[in-house]
Amino acid sequence: LCKHRKLNELDIGHEYYAQGDRLNVAETEFGTFGLMICADGFAKDNVISRSLCYMGADIILSPSAWAVPADHDNEKEPYGDIWRKVYTQIAKEFSTAVVGVSNVGLITDGPWKDRLCIGCSLAIDASGNEILQAPYGVDAECILYIDVKPIQRPARGTDWNKHFKENDTD
């Protein structure tokens, strides 16, 4: 349906990955899907997420590998706030659901060797409500299901400017 290469690469990945050069969305019977990968979600001013929304995405999917140092203490520093903040902002501004899914397990090679991928997949609905956060942990493998229903988007094209002004979403 759609192919995406990460645009907002972490510096540790430059040696290993080809940088992307485009964004796209896929129209399906279930809605219009946008695709971004992990750090694309926190590009400056959420430019990638916002662009997907301007392109008509009802739902943005973001496969990720959320990794922490082996000594990360989730009780002291709960994982997920960076994603919750950007996903919620985009969802509220554009009435677009955002779902980030992460793997689990030990990273065994490369620049992040010995870091832990810890799951914590996160889903925010089109109203900006958190509808799911998966368990945290290197062994927290699970398959979870959610119903995501696209809603009528409030604007298109330059009508977004009017929508933002009327709804003070800045």
PDB file of C-alpha atoms in Angstrom:
ATOM      1  CA  LEU A   1       0.000   0.000   0.000  1.00  0.00           C
ATOM      2  CA  CYS A   2       2.744   2.429   0.910  1.00  0.00           C
ATOM      3  CA  LYS A   3       6.490   2.521   1.384  1.00  0.00           C
ATOM      4  CA  HIS A   4       8.287   4.840   3.765  1.00  0.00           C
ATOM      5  CA  ARG A   5      11.905   5.379   4.707  1.00  0.00           C
ATOM      6  CA  LYS A   6      12.611   7.296   7.888  1.00  0.00           C
ATOM      7  CA  LEU A   7      13.255  10.991   7.314  1.00  0.00           C
ATOM      8  CA  ASN A   8      14.222  12.117  10.822  1.00  0.00           C
ATOM      9  CA  GLU A   9      16.976   9.560  11.398  1.00  0.00           C
ATOM     10  CA  LEU A  10      18.882   9.342  14.636  1.00  0.00           C
ATOM     11  CA  ASP A  11      22.543  10.162  14.072  1.00  0.00           C
ATOM     12  CA  ILE A  12      23.512   6.632  15.099  1.00  0.00           C
ATOM     13  CA  GLY A  13      21.597   5.276  12.109  1.00  0.00           C
ATOM     14  CA  HIS A  14      23.210   7.289   9.326  1.00  0.00           C
ATOM     15  CA  GLU A  15      25.806   4.608   8.656  1.00  0.00           C
ATOM     16  CA  TYR A  16      23.175   1.869   8.415  1.00  0.00           C
ATOM     17  CA  TYR A  17      20.126   3.316   6.684  1.00  0.00           C
ATOM     18  CA  ALA A  18      19.242   5.252   3.564  1.00  0.00           C
ATOM     19  CA  GLN A  19      17.349   8.425   4.390  1.00  0.00           C
ATOM     20  CA  GLY A  20      13.841   8.762   3.040  1.00  0.00           C
ATOM     21  CA  ASP A  21      12.882  11.356   0.477  1.00  0.00           C
ATOM     22  CA  ARG A  22       9.068  11.375   0.458  1.00  0.00           C
ATOM     23  CA  LEU A  23       5.853  10.980   2.395  1.00  0.00           C
ATOM     24  CA  ASN A  24       2.683   9.289   1.258  1.00  0.00           C
ATOM     25  CA  VAL A  25      -0.672   8.083   2.459  1.00  0.00           C
ATOM     26  CA  ALA A  26      -2.721   5.055   1.436  1.00  0.00           C
ATOM     27  CA  GLU A  27      -6.467   5.214   0.977  1.00  0.00           C
ATOM     28  CA  THR A  28      -8.204   2.015   2.071  1.00  0.00           C
ATOM     29  CA  GLU A  29     -11.715   0.887   2.885  1.00  0.00           C
ATOM     30  CA  PHE A  30     -10.804   1.437   6.566  1.00  0.00           C
ATOM     31  CA  GLY A  31      -9.655   5.030   6.136  1.00  0.00           C
ATOM     32  CA  THR A  32      -6.603   6.873   4.885  1.00  0.00           C
ATOM     33  CA  PHE A  33      -3.384   5.740   6.539  1.00  0.00           C
ATOM     34  CA  GLY A  34      -0.179   7.704   6.933  1.00  0.00           C
ATOM     35  CA  LEU A  35       3.092   6.009   7.775  1.00  0.00           C
ATOM     36  CA  MET A  36       6.100   7.357   9.636  1.00  0.00           C
ATOM     37  CA  ILE A  37       8.876   5.566  11.497  1.00  0.00           C
ATOM     38  CA  CYS A  38       9.773   6.194  15.135  1.00  0.00           C
ATOM     39  CA  ALA A  39      11.772   9.462  15.375  1.00  0.00           C
ATOM     40  CA  ASP A  40       9.824  10.903  12.430  1.00  0.00           C
ATOM     41  CA  GLY A  41       7.193  11.514  15.111  1.00  0.00           C
ATOM     42  CA  PHE A  42       9.260  14.151  16.874  1.00  0.00           C
ATOM     43  CA  ALA A  43      10.753  16.020  13.936  1.00  0.00           C
ATOM     44  CA  LYS A  44      10.880  19.774  14.588  1.00  0.00           C
ATOM     45  CA  ASP A  45       7.397  21.238  14.951  1.00  0.00           C
ATOM     46  CA  ASN A  46       5.942  17.780  14.182  1.00  0.00           C
ATOM     47  CA  VAL A  47       6.441  18.606  10.504  1.00  0.00           C
ATOM     48  CA  ILE A  48       6.245  14.980   9.337  1.00  0.00           C
ATOM     49  CA  SER A  49       3.117  14.124  11.327  1.00  0.00           C
ATOM     50  CA  ARG A  50       1.467  17.370  10.309  1.00  0.00           C
ATOM     51  CA  SER A  51       2.339  16.816   6.655  1.00  0.00           C
ATOM     52  CA  LEU A  52       0.694  13.386   6.753  1.00  0.00           C
ATOM     53  CA  CYS A  53      -2.396  15.009   8.242  1.00  0.00           C
ATOM     54  CA  TYR A  54      -2.468  17.662   5.515  1.00  0.00           C
ATOM     55  CA  MET A  55      -2.227  14.774   3.038  1.00  0.00           C
ATOM     56  CA  GLY A  56      -5.456  13.368   4.481  1.00  0.00           C
ATOM     57  CA  ALA A  57      -4.307  10.724   6.977  1.00  0.00           C
ATOM     58  CA  ASP A  58      -7.139   9.564   9.223  1.00  0.00           C
ATOM     59  CA  ILE A  59      -4.744   7.289  11.097  1.00  0.00           C
ATOM     60  CA  ILE A  60      -0.960   7.525  11.374  1.00  0.00           C
ATOM     61  CA  LEU A  61       0.923   4.294  12.020  1.00  0.00           C
ATOM     62  CA  SER A  62       4.439   4.499  13.429  1.00  0.00           C
ATOM     63  CA  PRO A  63       6.486   1.312  13.792  1.00  0.00           C
ATOM     64  CA  SER A  64       9.266   1.958  16.300  1.00  0.00           C
ATOM     65  CA  ALA A  65      12.060   0.464  18.360  1.00  0.00           C
ATOM     66  CA  TRP A  66      11.751   2.325  21.649  1.00  0.00           C
ATOM     67  CA  ALA A  67      14.967   1.578  23.492  1.00  0.00           C
ATOM     68  CA  VAL A  68      16.293   2.565  26.894  1.00  0.00           C
ATOM     69  CA  PRO A  69      19.626   2.043  28.663  1.00  0.00           C
ATOM     70  CA  ALA A  70      19.777  -1.263  30.542  1.00  0.00           C
ATOM     71  CA  ASP A  71      19.652   0.573  33.892  1.00  0.00           C
ATOM     72  CA  HIS A  72      16.502   2.585  33.056  1.00  0.00           C
ATOM     73  CA  ASP A  73      14.117   2.686  36.028  1.00  0.00           C
ATOM     74  CA  ASN A  74      10.564   2.884  34.731  1.00  0.00           C
ATOM     75  CA  GLU A  75       9.197   3.571  38.234  1.00  0.00           C
ATOM     76  CA  LYS A  76      11.275   6.752  38.543  1.00  0.00           C
ATOM     77  CA  GLU A  77      11.025   7.778  34.910  1.00  0.00           C
ATOM     78  CA  PRO A  78       7.956   6.241  33.231  1.00  0.00           C
ATOM     79  CA  TYR A  79       8.523   5.663  29.547  1.00  0.00           C
ATOM     80  CA  GLY A  80       6.257   7.153  26.929  1.00  0.00           C
ATOM     81  CA  ASP A  81       5.759  10.841  27.721  1.00  0.00           C
ATOM     82  CA  ILE A  82       7.661  12.110  24.662  1.00  0.00           C
ATOM     83  CA  TRP A  83       5.386  10.067  22.400  1.00  0.00           C
ATOM     84  CA  ARG A  84       2.224  10.788  24.364  1.00  0.00           C
ATOM     85  CA  LYS A  85       2.865  14.520  24.036  1.00  0.00           C
ATOM     86  CA  VAL A  86       3.473  14.612  20.276  1.00  0.00           C
ATOM     87  CA  TYR A  87       0.832  12.013  19.374  1.00  0.00           C
ATOM     88  CA  THR A  88      -1.827  13.750  21.481  1.00  0.00           C
ATOM     89  CA  GLN A  89      -1.034  17.161  20.020  1.00  0.00           C
ATOM     90  CA  ILE A  90      -1.334  15.886  16.443  1.00  0.00           C
ATOM     91  CA  ALA A  91      -4.511  13.933  17.214  1.00  0.00           C
ATOM     92  CA  LYS A  92      -6.202  16.972  18.751  1.00  0.00           C
ATOM     93  CA  GLU A  93      -5.100  19.398  16.046  1.00  0.00           C
ATOM     94  CA  PHE A  94      -6.065  17.259  13.059  1.00  0.00           C
ATOM     95  CA  SER A  95      -8.650  14.761  14.392  1.00  0.00           C
ATOM     96  CA  THR A  96      -6.249  11.986  13.388  1.00  0.00           C
ATOM     97  CA  ALA A  97      -5.544   8.827  15.388  1.00  0.00           C
ATOM     98  CA  VAL A  98      -1.864   8.007  15.972  1.00  0.00           C
ATOM     99  CA  VAL A  99      -0.607   4.522  16.821  1.00  0.00           C
ATOM    100  CA  GLY A 100       3.024   3.787  17.652  1.00  0.00           C
ATOM    101  CA  VAL A 101       4.077   0.162  18.024  1.00  0.00           C
ATOM    102  CA  SER A 102       7.389  -0.944  19.469  1.00  0.00           C
ATOM    103  CA  ASN A 103       9.257  -4.198  19.685  1.00  0.00           C
ATOM    104  CA  VAL A 104      10.781  -5.784  22.781  1.00  0.00           C
ATOM    105  CA  GLY A 105      14.130  -7.422  23.459  1.00  0.00           C
ATOM    106  CA  LEU A 106      17.827  -6.816  23.952  1.00  0.00           C
ATOM    107  CA  ILE A 107      19.738  -4.982  21.226  1.00  0.00           C
ATOM    108  CA  THR A 108      22.719  -7.267  20.619  1.00  0.00           C
ATOM    109  CA  ASP A 109      24.818  -5.271  18.156  1.00  0.00           C
ATOM    110  CA  GLY A 110      25.453  -1.822  16.760  1.00  0.00           C
ATOM    111  CA  PRO A 111      25.717   1.572  18.434  1.00  0.00           C
ATOM    112  CA  TRP A 112      22.884   0.815  20.877  1.00  0.00           C
ATOM    113  CA  LYS A 113      24.215  -2.599  21.875  1.00  0.00           C
ATOM    114  CA  ASP A 114      22.882  -3.661  25.295  1.00  0.00           C
ATOM    115  CA  ARG A 115      19.994  -1.197  25.248  1.00  0.00           C
ATOM    116  CA  LEU A 116      16.564  -2.656  25.837  1.00  0.00           C
ATOM    117  CA  CYS A 117      13.587  -2.360  23.517  1.00  0.00           C
ATOM    118  CA  ILE A 118      10.723  -2.147  25.971  1.00  0.00           C
ATOM    119  CA  GLY A 119       7.416  -2.266  24.136  1.00  0.00           C
ATOM    120  CA  CYS A 120       5.037   0.361  25.525  1.00  0.00           C
ATOM    121  CA  SER A 121       3.163   0.639  22.222  1.00  0.00           C
ATOM    122  CA  LEU A 122       0.815   3.614  22.391  1.00  0.00           C
ATOM    123  CA  ALA A 123      -2.477   4.475  20.704  1.00  0.00           C
ATOM    124  CA  ILE A 124      -4.145   7.890  20.745  1.00  0.00           C
ATOM    125  CA  ASP A 125      -7.610   8.293  19.229  1.00  0.00           C
ATOM    126  CA  ALA A 126      -8.671  11.084  16.875  1.00  0.00           C
ATOM    127  CA  SER A 127      -9.912  13.171  19.822  1.00  0.00           C
ATOM    128  CA  GLY A 128      -6.525  13.045  21.547  1.00  0.00           C
ATOM    129  CA  ASN A 129      -7.437  10.435  24.164  1.00  0.00           C
ATOM    130  CA  GLU A 130      -5.023   7.678  25.072  1.00  0.00           C
ATOM    131  CA  ILE A 131      -6.806   4.421  24.292  1.00  0.00           C
ATOM    132  CA  LEU A 132      -3.948   2.007  24.914  1.00  0.00           C
ATOM    133  CA  GLN A 133      -0.462   1.762  26.299  1.00  0.00           C
ATOM    134  CA  ALA A 134       1.075  -1.687  26.135  1.00  0.00           C
ATOM    135  CA  PRO A 135       3.177  -3.064  28.993  1.00  0.00           C
ATOM    136  CA  TYR A 136       6.757  -1.921  29.591  1.00  0.00           C
ATOM    137  CA  GLY A 137       9.628  -4.363  29.627  1.00  0.00           C
ATOM    138  CA  VAL A 138      12.246  -6.202  27.642  1.00  0.00           C
ATOM    139  CA  ASP A 139      10.049  -9.329  27.932  1.00  0.00           C
ATOM    140  CA  ALA A 140       6.668  -7.586  27.586  1.00  0.00           C
ATOM    141  CA  GLU A 141       5.845  -9.201  24.264  1.00  0.00           C
ATOM    142  CA  CYS A 142       2.130  -9.186  23.561  1.00  0.00           C
ATOM    143  CA  ILE A 143      -0.402  -8.713  20.830  1.00  0.00           C
ATOM    144  CA  LEU A 144      -3.124  -6.216  21.638  1.00  0.00           C
ATOM    145  CA  TYR A 145      -6.122  -5.199  19.577  1.00  0.00           C
ATOM    146  CA  ILE A 146      -7.938  -1.897  19.428  1.00  0.00           C
ATOM    147  CA  ASP A 147     -10.758  -0.469  17.374  1.00  0.00           C
ATOM    148  CA  VAL A 148      -9.779   2.781  15.724  1.00  0.00           C
ATOM    149  CA  LYS A 149     -12.604   4.531  13.980  1.00  0.00           C
ATOM    150  CA  PRO A 150     -11.730   7.474  11.759  1.00  0.00           C
ATOM    151  CA  ILE A 151     -13.863  10.541  12.359  1.00  0.00           C
ATOM    152  CA  GLN A 152     -14.938  13.235   9.943  1.00  0.00           C
ATOM    153  CA  ARG A 153     -11.978  15.551   9.641  1.00  0.00           C
ATOM    154  CA  PRO A 154     -12.875  19.190  10.288  1.00  0.00           C
ATOM    155  CA  ALA A 155     -10.931  20.712   7.399  1.00  0.00           C
ATOM    156  CA  ARG A 156      -8.996  20.204   4.210  1.00  0.00           C
ATOM    157  CA  GLY A 157      -6.361  22.295   2.441  1.00  0.00           C
ATOM    158  CA  THR A 158      -6.338  25.952   3.407  1.00  0.00           C
ATOM    159  CA  ASP A 159      -9.477  25.449   5.517  1.00  0.00           C
ATOM    160  CA  TRP A 160      -7.125  24.148   8.229  1.00  0.00           C
ATOM    161  CA  ASN A 161      -5.970  27.725   8.883  1.00  0.00           C
ATOM    162  CA  LYS A 162      -9.545  28.770   9.605  1.00  0.00           C
ATOM    163  CA  HIS A 163     -10.084  25.673  11.768  1.00  0.00           C
ATOM    164  CA  PHE A 164      -6.934  26.349  13.808  1.00  0.00           C
ATOM    165  CA  LYS A 165      -7.867  29.998  14.310  1.00  0.00           C
ATOM    166  CA  GLU A 166     -11.431  29.171  15.396  1.00  0.00           C
ATOM    167  CA  ASN A 167     -10.323  26.376  17.720  1.00  0.00           C
ATOM    168  CA  ASP A 168      -7.148  27.992  19.100  1.00  0.00           C
ATOM    169  CA  THR A 169      -5.061  24.835  18.663  1.00  0.00           C
ATOM    170  CA  ASP A 170      -1.683  26.611  18.785  1.00  0.00           C
TER     171      ASP A 170
END
